[in-house]
Backbone as numpy.savetxt, mean C-alpha at the origin, in Angstrom:
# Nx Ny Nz CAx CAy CAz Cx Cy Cz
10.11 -13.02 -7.85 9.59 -12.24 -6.74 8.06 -12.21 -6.81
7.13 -12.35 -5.68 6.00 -12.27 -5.69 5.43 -11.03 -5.76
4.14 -10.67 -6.07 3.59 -9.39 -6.93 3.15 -8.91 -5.11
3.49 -7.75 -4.90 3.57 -7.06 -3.72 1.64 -6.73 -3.77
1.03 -6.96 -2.40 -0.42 -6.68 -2.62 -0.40 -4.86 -2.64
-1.22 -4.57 -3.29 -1.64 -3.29 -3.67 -1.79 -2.20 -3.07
-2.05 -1.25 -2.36 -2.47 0.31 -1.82 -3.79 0.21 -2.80
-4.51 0.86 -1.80 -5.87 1.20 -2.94 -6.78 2.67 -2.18
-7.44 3.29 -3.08 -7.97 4.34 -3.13 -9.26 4.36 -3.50
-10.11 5.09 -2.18 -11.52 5.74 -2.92 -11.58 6.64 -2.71
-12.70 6.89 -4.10 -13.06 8.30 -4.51 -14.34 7.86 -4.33
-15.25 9.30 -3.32 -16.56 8.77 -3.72 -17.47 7.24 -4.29
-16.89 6.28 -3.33 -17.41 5.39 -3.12 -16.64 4.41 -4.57
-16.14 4.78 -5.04 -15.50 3.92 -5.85 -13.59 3.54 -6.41
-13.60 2.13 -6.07 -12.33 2.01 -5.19 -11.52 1.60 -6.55
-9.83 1.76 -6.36 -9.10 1.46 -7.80 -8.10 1.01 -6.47
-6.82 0.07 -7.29 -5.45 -0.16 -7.29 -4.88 0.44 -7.10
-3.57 1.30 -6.06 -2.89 2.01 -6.98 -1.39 1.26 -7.77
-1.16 1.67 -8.10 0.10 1.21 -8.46 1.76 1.71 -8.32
1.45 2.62 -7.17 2.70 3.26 -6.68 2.26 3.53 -5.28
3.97 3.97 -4.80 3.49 3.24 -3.57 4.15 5.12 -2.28
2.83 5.77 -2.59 3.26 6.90 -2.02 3.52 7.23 -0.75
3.48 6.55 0.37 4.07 6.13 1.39 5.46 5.58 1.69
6.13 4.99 0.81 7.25 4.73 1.01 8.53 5.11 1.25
8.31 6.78 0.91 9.66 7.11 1.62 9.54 7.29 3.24
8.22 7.52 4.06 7.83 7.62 4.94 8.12 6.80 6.08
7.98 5.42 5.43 8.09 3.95 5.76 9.59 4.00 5.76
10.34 4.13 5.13 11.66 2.95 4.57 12.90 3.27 5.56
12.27 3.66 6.63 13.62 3.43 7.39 13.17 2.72 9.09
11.48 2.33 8.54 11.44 1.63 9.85 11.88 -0.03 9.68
12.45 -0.60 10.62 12.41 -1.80 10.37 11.16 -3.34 10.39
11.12 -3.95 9.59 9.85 -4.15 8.91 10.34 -6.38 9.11
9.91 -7.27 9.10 10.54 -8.20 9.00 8.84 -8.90 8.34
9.39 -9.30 7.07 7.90 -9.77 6.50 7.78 -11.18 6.89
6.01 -11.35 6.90 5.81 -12.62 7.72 4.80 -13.22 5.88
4.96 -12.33 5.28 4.73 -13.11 3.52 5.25 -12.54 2.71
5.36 -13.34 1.87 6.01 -12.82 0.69 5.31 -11.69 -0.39
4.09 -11.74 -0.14 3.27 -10.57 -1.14 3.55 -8.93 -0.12
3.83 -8.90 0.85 4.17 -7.99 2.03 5.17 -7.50 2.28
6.12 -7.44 1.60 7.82 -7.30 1.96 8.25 -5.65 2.22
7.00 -4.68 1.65 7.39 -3.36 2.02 7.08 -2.98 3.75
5.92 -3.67 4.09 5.71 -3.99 5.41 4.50 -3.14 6.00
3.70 -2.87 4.49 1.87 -1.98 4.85 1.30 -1.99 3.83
0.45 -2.16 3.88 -1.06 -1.82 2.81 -1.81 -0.45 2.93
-1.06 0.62 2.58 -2.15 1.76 2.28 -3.81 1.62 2.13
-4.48 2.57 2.55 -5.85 2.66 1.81 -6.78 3.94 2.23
-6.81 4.57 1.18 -6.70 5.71 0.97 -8.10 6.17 0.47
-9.19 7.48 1.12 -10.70 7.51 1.24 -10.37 9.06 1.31
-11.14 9.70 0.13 -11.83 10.72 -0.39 -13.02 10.71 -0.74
-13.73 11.70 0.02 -15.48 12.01 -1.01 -15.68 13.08 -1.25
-17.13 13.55 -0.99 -17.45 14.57 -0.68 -18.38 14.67 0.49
């Protein structure tokens, strides 16, 4: 299986990975038909906090 691309997060201007995928129960009952294989949950989060 191919490595699913990431969700990612900033804080005050500095950005990380995440590695879980906190959107997904949100998601998982829409229907989704992936057009790649790194994509199969069917979104890329990205997620912005500062101050």
């Amino acid at each position: 299986m191919t490595a699913q691309t990431p969700d990612s997060i900033e804080i005050d201007n500095q950005a990380w990975f995440l590695r879980s995928t906190p959107l997904q129960p949100l998601v998982a009952e829409v229907p989704f038909v992936a057009s790649r294989t790194d994509l199969r949950r069917g979104y890329v989060a990205k997620w912005r906090f500062g101050r």
